[in-house]
Short mmCIF file of C-alpha atoms in Angstrom, two decimals:
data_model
loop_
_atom_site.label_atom_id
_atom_site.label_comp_id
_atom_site.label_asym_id
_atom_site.label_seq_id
_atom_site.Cartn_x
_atom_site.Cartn_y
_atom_site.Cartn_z
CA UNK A 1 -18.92 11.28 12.75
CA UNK A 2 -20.18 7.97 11.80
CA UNK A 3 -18.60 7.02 8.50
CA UNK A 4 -21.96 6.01 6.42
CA UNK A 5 -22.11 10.04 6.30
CA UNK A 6 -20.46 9.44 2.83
CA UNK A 7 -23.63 7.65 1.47
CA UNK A 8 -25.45 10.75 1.53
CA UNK A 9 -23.19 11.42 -1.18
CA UNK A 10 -25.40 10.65 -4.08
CA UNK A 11 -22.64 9.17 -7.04
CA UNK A 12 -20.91 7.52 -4.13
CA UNK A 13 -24.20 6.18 -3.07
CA UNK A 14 -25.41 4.50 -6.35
CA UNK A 15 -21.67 3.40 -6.62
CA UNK A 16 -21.91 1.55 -3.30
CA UNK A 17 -25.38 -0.34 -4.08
CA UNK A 18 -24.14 -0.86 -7.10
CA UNK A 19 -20.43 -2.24 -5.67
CA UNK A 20 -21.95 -4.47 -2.91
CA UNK A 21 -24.75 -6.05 -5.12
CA UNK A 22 -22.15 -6.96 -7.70
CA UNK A 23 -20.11 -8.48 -5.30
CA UNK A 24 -23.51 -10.66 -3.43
CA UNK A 25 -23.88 -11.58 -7.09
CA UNK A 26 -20.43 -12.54 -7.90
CA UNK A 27 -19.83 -14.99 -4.95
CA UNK A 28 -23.34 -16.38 -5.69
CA UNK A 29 -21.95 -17.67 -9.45
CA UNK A 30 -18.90 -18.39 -8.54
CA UNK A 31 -19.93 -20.92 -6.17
CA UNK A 32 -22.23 -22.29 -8.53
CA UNK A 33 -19.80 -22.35 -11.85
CA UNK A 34 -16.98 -24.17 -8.88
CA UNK A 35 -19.94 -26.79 -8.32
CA UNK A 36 -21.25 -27.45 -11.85
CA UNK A 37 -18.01 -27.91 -13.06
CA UNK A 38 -16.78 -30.35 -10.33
CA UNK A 39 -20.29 -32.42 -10.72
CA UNK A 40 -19.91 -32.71 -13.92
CA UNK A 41 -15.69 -33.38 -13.87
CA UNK A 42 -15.18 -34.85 -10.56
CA UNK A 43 -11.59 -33.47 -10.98
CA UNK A 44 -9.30 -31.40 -8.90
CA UNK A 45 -7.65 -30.08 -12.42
CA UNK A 46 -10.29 -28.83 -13.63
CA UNK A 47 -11.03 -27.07 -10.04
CA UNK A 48 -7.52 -25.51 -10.33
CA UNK A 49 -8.38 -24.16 -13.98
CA UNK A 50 -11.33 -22.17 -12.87
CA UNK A 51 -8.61 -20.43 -10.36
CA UNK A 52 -6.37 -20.17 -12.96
CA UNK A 53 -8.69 -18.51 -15.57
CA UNK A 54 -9.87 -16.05 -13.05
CA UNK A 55 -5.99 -14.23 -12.56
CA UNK A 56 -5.17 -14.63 -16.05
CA UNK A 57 -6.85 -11.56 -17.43
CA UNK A 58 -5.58 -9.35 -14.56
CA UNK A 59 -1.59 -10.81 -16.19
CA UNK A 60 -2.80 -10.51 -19.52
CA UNK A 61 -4.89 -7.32 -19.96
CA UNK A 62 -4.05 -5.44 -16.40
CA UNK A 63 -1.30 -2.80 -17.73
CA UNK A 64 -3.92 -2.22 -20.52
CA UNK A 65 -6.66 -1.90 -19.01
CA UNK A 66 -5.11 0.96 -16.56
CA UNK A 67 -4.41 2.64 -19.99
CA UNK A 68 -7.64 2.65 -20.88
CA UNK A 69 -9.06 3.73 -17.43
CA UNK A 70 -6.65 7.02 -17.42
CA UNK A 71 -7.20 7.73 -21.12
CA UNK A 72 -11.22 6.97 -21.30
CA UNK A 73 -14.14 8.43 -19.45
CA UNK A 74 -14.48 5.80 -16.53
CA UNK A 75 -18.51 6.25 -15.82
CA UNK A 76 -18.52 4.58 -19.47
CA UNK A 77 -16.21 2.20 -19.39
CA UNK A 78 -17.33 0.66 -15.64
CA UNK A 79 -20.63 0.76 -17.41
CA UNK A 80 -19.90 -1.33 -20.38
CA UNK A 81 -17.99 -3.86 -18.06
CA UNK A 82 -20.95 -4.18 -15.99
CA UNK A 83 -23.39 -5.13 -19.08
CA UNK A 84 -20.82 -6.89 -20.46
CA UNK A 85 -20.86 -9.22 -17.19
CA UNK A 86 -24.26 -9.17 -16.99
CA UNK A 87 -24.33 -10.51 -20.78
CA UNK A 88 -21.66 -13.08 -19.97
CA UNK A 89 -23.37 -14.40 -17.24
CA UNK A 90 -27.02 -13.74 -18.87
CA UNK A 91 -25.66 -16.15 -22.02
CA UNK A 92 -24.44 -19.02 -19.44
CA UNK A 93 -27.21 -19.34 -17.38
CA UNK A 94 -29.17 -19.63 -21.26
CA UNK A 95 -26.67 -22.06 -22.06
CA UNK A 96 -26.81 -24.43 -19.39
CA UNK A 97 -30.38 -24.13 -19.30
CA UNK A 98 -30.58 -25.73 -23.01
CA UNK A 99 -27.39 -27.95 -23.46
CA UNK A 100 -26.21 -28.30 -19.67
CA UNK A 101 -22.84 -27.51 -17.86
CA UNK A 102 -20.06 -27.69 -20.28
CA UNK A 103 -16.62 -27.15 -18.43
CA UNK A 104 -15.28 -25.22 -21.56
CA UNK A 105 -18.20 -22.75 -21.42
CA UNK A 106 -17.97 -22.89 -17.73
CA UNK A 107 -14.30 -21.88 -17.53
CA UNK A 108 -14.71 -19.51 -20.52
CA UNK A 109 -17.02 -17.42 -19.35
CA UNK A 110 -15.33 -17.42 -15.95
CA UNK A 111 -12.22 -15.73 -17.78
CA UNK A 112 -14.73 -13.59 -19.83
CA UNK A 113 -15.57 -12.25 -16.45
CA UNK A 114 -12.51 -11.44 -14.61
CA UNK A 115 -11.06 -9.51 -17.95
CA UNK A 116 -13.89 -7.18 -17.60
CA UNK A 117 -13.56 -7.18 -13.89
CA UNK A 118 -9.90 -6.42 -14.37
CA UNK A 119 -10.84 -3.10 -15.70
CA UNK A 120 -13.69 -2.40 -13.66
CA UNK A 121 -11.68 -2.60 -10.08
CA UNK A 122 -9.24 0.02 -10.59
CA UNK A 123 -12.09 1.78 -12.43
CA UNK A 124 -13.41 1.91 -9.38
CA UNK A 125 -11.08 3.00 -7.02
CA UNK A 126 -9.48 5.71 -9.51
CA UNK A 127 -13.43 6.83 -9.26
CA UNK A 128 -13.42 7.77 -5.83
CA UNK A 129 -11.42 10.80 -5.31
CA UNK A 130 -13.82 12.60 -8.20
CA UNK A 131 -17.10 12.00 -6.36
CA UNK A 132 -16.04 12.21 -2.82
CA UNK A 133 -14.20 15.26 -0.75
CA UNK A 134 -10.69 14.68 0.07
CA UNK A 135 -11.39 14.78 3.72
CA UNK A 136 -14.29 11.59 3.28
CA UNK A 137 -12.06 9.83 0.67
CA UNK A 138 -11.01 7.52 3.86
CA UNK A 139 -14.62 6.54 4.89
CA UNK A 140 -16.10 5.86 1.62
CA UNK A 141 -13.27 3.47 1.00
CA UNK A 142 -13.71 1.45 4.27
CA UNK A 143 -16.99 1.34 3.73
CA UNK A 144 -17.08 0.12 0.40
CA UNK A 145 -14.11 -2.28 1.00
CA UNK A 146 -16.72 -3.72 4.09
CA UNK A 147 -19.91 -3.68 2.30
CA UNK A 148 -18.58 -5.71 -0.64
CA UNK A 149 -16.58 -7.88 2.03
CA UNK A 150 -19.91 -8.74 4.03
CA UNK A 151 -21.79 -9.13 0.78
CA UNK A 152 -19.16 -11.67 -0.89
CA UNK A 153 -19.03 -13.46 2.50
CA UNK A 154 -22.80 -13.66 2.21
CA UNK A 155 -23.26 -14.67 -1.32
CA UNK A 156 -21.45 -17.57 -1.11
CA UNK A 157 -23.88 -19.93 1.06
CA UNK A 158 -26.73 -18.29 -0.71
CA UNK A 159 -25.22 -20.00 -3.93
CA UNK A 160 -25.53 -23.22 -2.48
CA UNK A 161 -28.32 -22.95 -1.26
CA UNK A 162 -29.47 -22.03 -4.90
CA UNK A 163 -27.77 -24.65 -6.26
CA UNK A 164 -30.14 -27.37 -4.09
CA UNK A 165 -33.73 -25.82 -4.50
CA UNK A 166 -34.09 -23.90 -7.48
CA UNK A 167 -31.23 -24.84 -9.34
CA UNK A 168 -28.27 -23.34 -11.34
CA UNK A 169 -29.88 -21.54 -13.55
CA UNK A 170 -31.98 -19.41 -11.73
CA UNK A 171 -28.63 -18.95 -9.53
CA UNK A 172 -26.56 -17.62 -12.21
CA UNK A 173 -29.39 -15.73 -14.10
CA UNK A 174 -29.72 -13.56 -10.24
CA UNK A 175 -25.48 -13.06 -10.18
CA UNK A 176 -26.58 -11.65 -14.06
CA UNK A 177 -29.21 -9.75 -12.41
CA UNK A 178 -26.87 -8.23 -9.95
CA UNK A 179 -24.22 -7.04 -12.72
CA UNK A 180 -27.48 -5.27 -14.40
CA UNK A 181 -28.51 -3.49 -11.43
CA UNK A 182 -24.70 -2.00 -11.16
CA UNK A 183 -24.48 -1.33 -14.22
CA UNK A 184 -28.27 0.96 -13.65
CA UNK A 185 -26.45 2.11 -10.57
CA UNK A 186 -23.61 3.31 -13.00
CA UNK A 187 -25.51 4.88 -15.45
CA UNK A 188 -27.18 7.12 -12.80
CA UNK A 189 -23.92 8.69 -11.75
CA UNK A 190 -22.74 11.86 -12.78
CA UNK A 191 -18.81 11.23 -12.21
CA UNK A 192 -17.11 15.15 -12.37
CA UNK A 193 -14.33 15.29 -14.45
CA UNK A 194 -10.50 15.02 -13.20
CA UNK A 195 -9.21 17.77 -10.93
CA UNK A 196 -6.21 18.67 -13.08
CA UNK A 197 -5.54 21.36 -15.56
CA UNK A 198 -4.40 20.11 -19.14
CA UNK A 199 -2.34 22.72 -21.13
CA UNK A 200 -3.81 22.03 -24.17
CA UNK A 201 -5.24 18.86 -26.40
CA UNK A 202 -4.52 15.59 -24.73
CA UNK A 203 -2.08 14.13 -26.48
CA UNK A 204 -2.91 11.29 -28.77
CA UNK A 205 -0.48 8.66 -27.78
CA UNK A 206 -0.97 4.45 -28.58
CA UNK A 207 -2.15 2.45 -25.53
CA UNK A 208 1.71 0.57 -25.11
CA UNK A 209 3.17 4.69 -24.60
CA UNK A 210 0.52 5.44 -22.40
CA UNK A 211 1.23 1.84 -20.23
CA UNK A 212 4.78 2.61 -20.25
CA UNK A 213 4.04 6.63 -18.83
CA UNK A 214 2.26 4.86 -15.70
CA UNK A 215 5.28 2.46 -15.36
CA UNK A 216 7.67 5.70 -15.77
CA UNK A 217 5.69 7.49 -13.33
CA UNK A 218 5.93 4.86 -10.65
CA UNK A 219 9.17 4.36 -10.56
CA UNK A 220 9.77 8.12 -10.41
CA UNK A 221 7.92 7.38 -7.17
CA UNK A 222 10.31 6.20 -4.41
CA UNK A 223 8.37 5.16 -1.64
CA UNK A 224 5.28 4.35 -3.41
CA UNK A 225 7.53 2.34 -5.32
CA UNK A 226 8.43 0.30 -2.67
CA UNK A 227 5.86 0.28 -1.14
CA UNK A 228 4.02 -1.22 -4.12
CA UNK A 229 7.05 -3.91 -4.24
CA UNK A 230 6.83 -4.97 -1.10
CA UNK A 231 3.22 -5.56 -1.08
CA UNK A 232 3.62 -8.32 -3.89
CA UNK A 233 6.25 -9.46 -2.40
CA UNK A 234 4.01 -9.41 1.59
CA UNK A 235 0.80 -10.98 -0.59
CA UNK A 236 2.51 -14.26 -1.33
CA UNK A 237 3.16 -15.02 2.28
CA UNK A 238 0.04 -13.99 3.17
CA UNK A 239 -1.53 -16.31 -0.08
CA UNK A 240 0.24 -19.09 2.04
CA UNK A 241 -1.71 -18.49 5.64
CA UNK A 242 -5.36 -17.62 3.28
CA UNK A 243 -5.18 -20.45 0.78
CA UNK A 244 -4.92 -23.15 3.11
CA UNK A 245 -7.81 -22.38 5.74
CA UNK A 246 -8.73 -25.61 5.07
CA UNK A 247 -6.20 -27.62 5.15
CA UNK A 248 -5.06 -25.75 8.98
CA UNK A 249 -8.46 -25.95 10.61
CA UNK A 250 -8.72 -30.07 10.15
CA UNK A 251 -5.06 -30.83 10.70
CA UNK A 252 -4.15 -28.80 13.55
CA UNK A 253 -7.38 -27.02 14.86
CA UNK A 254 -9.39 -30.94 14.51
CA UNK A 255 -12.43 -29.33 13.45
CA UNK A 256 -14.68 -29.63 11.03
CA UNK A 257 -17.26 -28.09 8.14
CA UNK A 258 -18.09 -26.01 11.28
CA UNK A 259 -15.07 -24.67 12.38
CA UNK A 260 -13.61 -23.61 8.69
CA UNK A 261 -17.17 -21.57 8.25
CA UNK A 262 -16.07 -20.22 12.33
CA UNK A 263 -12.55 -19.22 11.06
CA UNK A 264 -13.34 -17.87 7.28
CA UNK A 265 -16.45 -15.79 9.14
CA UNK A 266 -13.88 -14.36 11.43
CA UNK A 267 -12.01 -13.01 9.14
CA UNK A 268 -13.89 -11.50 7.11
CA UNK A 269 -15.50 -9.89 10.47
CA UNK A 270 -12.09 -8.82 10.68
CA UNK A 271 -11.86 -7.58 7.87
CA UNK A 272 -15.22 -5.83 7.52
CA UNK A 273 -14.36 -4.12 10.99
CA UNK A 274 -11.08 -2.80 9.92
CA UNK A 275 -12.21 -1.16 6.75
CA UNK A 276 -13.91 1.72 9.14
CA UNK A 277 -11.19 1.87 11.57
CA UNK A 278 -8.73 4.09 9.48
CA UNK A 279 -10.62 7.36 9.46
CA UNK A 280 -11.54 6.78 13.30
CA UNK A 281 -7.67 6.34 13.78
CA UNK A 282 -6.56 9.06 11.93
CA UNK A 283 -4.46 7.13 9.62
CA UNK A 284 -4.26 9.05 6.93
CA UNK A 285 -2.08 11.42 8.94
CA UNK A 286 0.80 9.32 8.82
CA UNK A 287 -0.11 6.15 6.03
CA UNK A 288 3.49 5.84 5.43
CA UNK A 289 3.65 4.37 9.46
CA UNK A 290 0.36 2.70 9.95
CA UNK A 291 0.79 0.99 6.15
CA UNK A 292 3.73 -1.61 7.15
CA UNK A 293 3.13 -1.54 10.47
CA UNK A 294 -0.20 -2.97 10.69
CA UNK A 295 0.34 -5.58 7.51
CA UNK A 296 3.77 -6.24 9.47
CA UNK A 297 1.79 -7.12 12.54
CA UNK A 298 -0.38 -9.24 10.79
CA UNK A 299 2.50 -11.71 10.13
CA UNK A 300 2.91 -12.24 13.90
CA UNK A 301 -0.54 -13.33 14.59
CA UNK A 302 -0.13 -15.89 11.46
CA UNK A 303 2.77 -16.85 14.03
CA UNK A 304 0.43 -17.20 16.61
CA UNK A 305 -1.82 -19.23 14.58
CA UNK A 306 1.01 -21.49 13.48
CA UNK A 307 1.76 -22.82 17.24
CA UNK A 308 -1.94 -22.80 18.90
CA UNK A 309 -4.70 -25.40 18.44
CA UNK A 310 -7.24 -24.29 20.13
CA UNK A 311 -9.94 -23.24 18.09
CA UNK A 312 -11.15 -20.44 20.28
CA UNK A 313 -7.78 -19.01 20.04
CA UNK A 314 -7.39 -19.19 16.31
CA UNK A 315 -10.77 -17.32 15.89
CA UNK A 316 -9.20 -14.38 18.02
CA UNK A 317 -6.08 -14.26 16.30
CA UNK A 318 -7.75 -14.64 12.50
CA UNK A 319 -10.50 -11.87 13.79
CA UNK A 320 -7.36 -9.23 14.70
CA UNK A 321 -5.63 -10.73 11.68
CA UNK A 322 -8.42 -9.92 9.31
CA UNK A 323 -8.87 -6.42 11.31
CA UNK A 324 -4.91 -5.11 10.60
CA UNK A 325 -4.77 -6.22 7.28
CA UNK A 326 -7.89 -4.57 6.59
CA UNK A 327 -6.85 -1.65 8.49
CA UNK A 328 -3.50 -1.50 6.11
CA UNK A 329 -5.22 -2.15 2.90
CA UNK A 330 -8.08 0.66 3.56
CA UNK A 331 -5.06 3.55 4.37
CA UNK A 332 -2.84 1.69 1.41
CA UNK A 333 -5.98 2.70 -0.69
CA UNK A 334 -6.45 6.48 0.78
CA UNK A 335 -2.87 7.00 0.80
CA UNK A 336 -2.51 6.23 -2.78
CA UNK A 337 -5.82 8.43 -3.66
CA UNK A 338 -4.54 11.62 -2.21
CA UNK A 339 -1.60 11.41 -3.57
CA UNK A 340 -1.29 9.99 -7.14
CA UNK A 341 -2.43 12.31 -10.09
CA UNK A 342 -5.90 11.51 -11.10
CA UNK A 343 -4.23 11.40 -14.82
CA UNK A 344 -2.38 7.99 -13.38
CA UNK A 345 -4.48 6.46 -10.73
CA UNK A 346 -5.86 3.74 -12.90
CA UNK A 347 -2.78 3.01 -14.15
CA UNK A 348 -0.96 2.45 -10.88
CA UNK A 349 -3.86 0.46 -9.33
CA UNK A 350 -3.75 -1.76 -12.74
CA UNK A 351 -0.24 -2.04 -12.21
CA UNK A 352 -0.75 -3.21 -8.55
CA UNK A 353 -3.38 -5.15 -9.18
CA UNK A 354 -1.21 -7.16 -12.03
CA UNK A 355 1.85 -7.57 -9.58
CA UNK A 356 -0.25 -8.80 -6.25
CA UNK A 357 -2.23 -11.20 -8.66
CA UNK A 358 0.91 -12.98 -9.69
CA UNK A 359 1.63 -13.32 -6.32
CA UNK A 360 -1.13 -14.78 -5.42
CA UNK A 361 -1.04 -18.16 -7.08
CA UNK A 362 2.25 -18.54 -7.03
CA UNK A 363 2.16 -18.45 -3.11
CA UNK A 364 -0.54 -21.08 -3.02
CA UNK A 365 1.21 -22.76 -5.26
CA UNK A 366 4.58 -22.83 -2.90
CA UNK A 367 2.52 -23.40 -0.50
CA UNK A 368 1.24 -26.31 -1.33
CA UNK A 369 5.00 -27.76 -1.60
CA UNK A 370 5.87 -26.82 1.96
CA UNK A 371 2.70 -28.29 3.58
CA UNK A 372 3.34 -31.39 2.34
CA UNK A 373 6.92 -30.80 3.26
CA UNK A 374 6.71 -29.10 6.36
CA UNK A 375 3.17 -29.58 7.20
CA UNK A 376 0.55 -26.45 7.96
CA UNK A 377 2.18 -25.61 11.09
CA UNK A 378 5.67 -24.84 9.71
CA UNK A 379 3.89 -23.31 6.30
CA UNK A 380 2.09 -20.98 8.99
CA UNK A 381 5.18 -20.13 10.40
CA UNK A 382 7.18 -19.14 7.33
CA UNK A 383 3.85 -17.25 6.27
CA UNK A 384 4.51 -15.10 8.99
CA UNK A 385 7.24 -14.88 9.21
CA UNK A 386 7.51 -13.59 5.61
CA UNK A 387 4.64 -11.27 5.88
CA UNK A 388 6.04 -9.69 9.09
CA UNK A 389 9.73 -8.62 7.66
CA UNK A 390 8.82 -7.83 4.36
CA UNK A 391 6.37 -5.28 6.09
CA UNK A 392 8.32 -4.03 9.39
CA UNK A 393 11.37 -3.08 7.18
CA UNK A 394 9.67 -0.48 5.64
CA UNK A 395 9.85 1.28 8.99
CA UNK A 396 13.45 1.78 8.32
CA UNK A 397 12.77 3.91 5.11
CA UNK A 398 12.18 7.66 5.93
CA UNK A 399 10.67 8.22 2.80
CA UNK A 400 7.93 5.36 3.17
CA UNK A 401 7.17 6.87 6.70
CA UNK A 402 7.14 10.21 4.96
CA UNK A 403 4.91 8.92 2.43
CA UNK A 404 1.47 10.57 2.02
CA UNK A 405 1.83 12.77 5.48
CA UNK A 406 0.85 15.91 5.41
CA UNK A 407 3.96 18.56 4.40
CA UNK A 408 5.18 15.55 2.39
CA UNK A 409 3.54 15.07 -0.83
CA UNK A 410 5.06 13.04 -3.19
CA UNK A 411 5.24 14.97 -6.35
CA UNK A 412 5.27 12.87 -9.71
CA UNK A 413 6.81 14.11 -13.12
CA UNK A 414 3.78 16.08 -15.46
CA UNK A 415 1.71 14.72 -17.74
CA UNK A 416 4.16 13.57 -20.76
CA UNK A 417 7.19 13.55 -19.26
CA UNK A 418 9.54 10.33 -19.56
CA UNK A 419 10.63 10.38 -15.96
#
């Protein structure tokens, strides 16, 4: 069966227009806020902020805002982060219309952004197992995890091109646009309510009990525990071989503008390609397997990359890169769908979400140190290196191969419980 059978679907439809035009929209302004702020700076700090400012809210707010996904009704709280965007983004384009780019502004509004986003992304994916049938859970995630790959990878020269004929403005008033039209998208859904049966009254708990119940709760969890660990721990490696594309296709590859837009567009083929692999592999069968074995392969074709410079060779070895980590993050998803309550999935992909976040800038920001100690060849190498044994070991663990197999559910304490 081909897996766009989940768009006739009709709340996983409007999600997935809604999803992928959001995303068009959001590569669109954020290559036009990088560029207004460096025309009007000239300075590599002030880069770095707008990369700082966009994490921040997922340290800050994450843990609360996977409180607030499990405790509210999601269809209205991803819609008021979608207006709110669209508002955010609405009131910038206004701004620099009338007064021009002001960095403050700029990076302000960046952060405004990412907090709501920060609830609206685990939103999302705790969203999916109401509106879609266990058995197409699989499907509609690689396809959304594609579609909003393809469409990011898209938006981003159609923001520069923006940016040189009709301006900023217009540019960020159409990434506004896009937030409005998810936000419609939203609106038209009718999400079902959870699949669990409540004994009585929810309780009424603060937001800090209900943060530490999801923390309980995963560490009840064994595998998915580890699991979730190791993953942080596999995304600053992998931070390492993403955040210095760059820096690898001009020093060792020799190429130019051309070849980085070669190598980023094979990955993200890659990627796009191994979001609808899973449910034609079966991996849902045995996600406990195919989870740290594919991310642990990943790490050797990093090692590849790290001693080839041939630039025909690096585009295979990013494509089949791109396609196992894909493949690995799309079952990572599933798994974790099927098998966490509904009462704590937007907790535990908040609490992910925080973790892998730290991660990430701290491994660009190590990795920065050991290019210009070891160069990009030796950074490669320790990349995956990393990536590949913090994966592979998980092989060892019978309950992470157990983990979300059928016959082996992981069972979590009930709602209330201290663990």
């Amino acid at each position: 069966m081909s897996p766009t059978r989940v768009l006739q679907h009709p709340n996983f439809r409007l999600l997935w227009i809604g999803s992928v035009t959001s995303a068009a929209g959001a590569s669109i302004g954020s290559i036009i806020i990088v560029w207004l702020v460096y025309n009007a700076t000239h300075s590599p700090i002030a880069i770095s902020l707008i990369g700082i400012f966009q994490f921040l809210p997922t340290l800050l707010f994450g843990l609360l805002a996977g409180a607030l996904i499990d405790r509210w009704d999601r269809r209205r709280l991803m819609l008021a982060c979608d207006v709110a965007r669209a508002i955010s983004l609405g009131a910038v384009a206004l701004f620099v219309l009338v007064y021009g780019a002001n960095t403050v502004v700029l990076i302000g509004v960046v952060f405004a952004v990412a907090a709501f986003s920060t609830a609206f992304r685990p939103a999302t994916n705790a969203t999916i197992p109401r509106i879609l049938p266990s058995a197409e859970v699989t499907d509609g995630n690689g396809l959304l995890q594609g579609g909003t790959t393809i469409a990011a990878f898209i938006g981003s020269p159609i923001g520069g091109i923006l940016v040189v004929t009709v301006g900023a403005v217009i540019g960020l008033a159409l990434n506004a646009l896009t937030f409005a039209i998810s936000a419609t998208m939203i609106f038209l859904m009718v999400i079902p309510g959870a699949r669990r049966a409540l004994s009585a009254e929810p309780a009424k708990s603060s937001i800090l009990s209900e943060v530490g119940e999801g923390l309980r709760y995963l560490r009840s969890q064994s595998a998915l525990l580890i699991i979730t660990v190791t993953a942080m721990g596999a995304n600053f490696f992998l931070s390492i071989w993403g955040g210095f594309t760059v820096i690898y296709v001009a020093v060792q590859l020799h190429q130019g503008a051309a070849g980085f837009g070669i190598i980023v567009a094979a990955n993200t083929a890659g990627f796009a390609i191994g979001a609808l692999l899973p449910s034609r592999l079966h991996t849902d069968r045995a996600p406990g397997v195919w989870l740290p074995a594919t991310w642990g392969l990943v790490g050797f074709f990093i090692i590849g990359l790290a001693f080839t410079t041939s630039l025909l060779l690096a585009i295979v070895l990013t494509l089949i890169g791109g396609t196992l980590l894909s493949i690995g993050n799309t079952t990572w998803l599933s798994g974790v769908q099927k098998s966490v309550p509904d009462e704590f999935l937007g907790r535990y992909f908040a609490t992910d979400e925080a973790g892998s976040f730290a991660m990430i800038p701290a491994g660009v920001a190590v990795g920065g140190v050991l290019v210009l100690l070891i160069g990009i060849s030796g950074s490669y190498l320790l990349a995956g290196v990393g990536a590949a044994l913090m994966n592979l070991v998980l092989l060892f663990s019978p309950a992470v191969r157990r983990w979300g197999s059928e016959g082996h559910p992981e069972v979590g304490p009930p709602v209330g419980s201290s663990g």
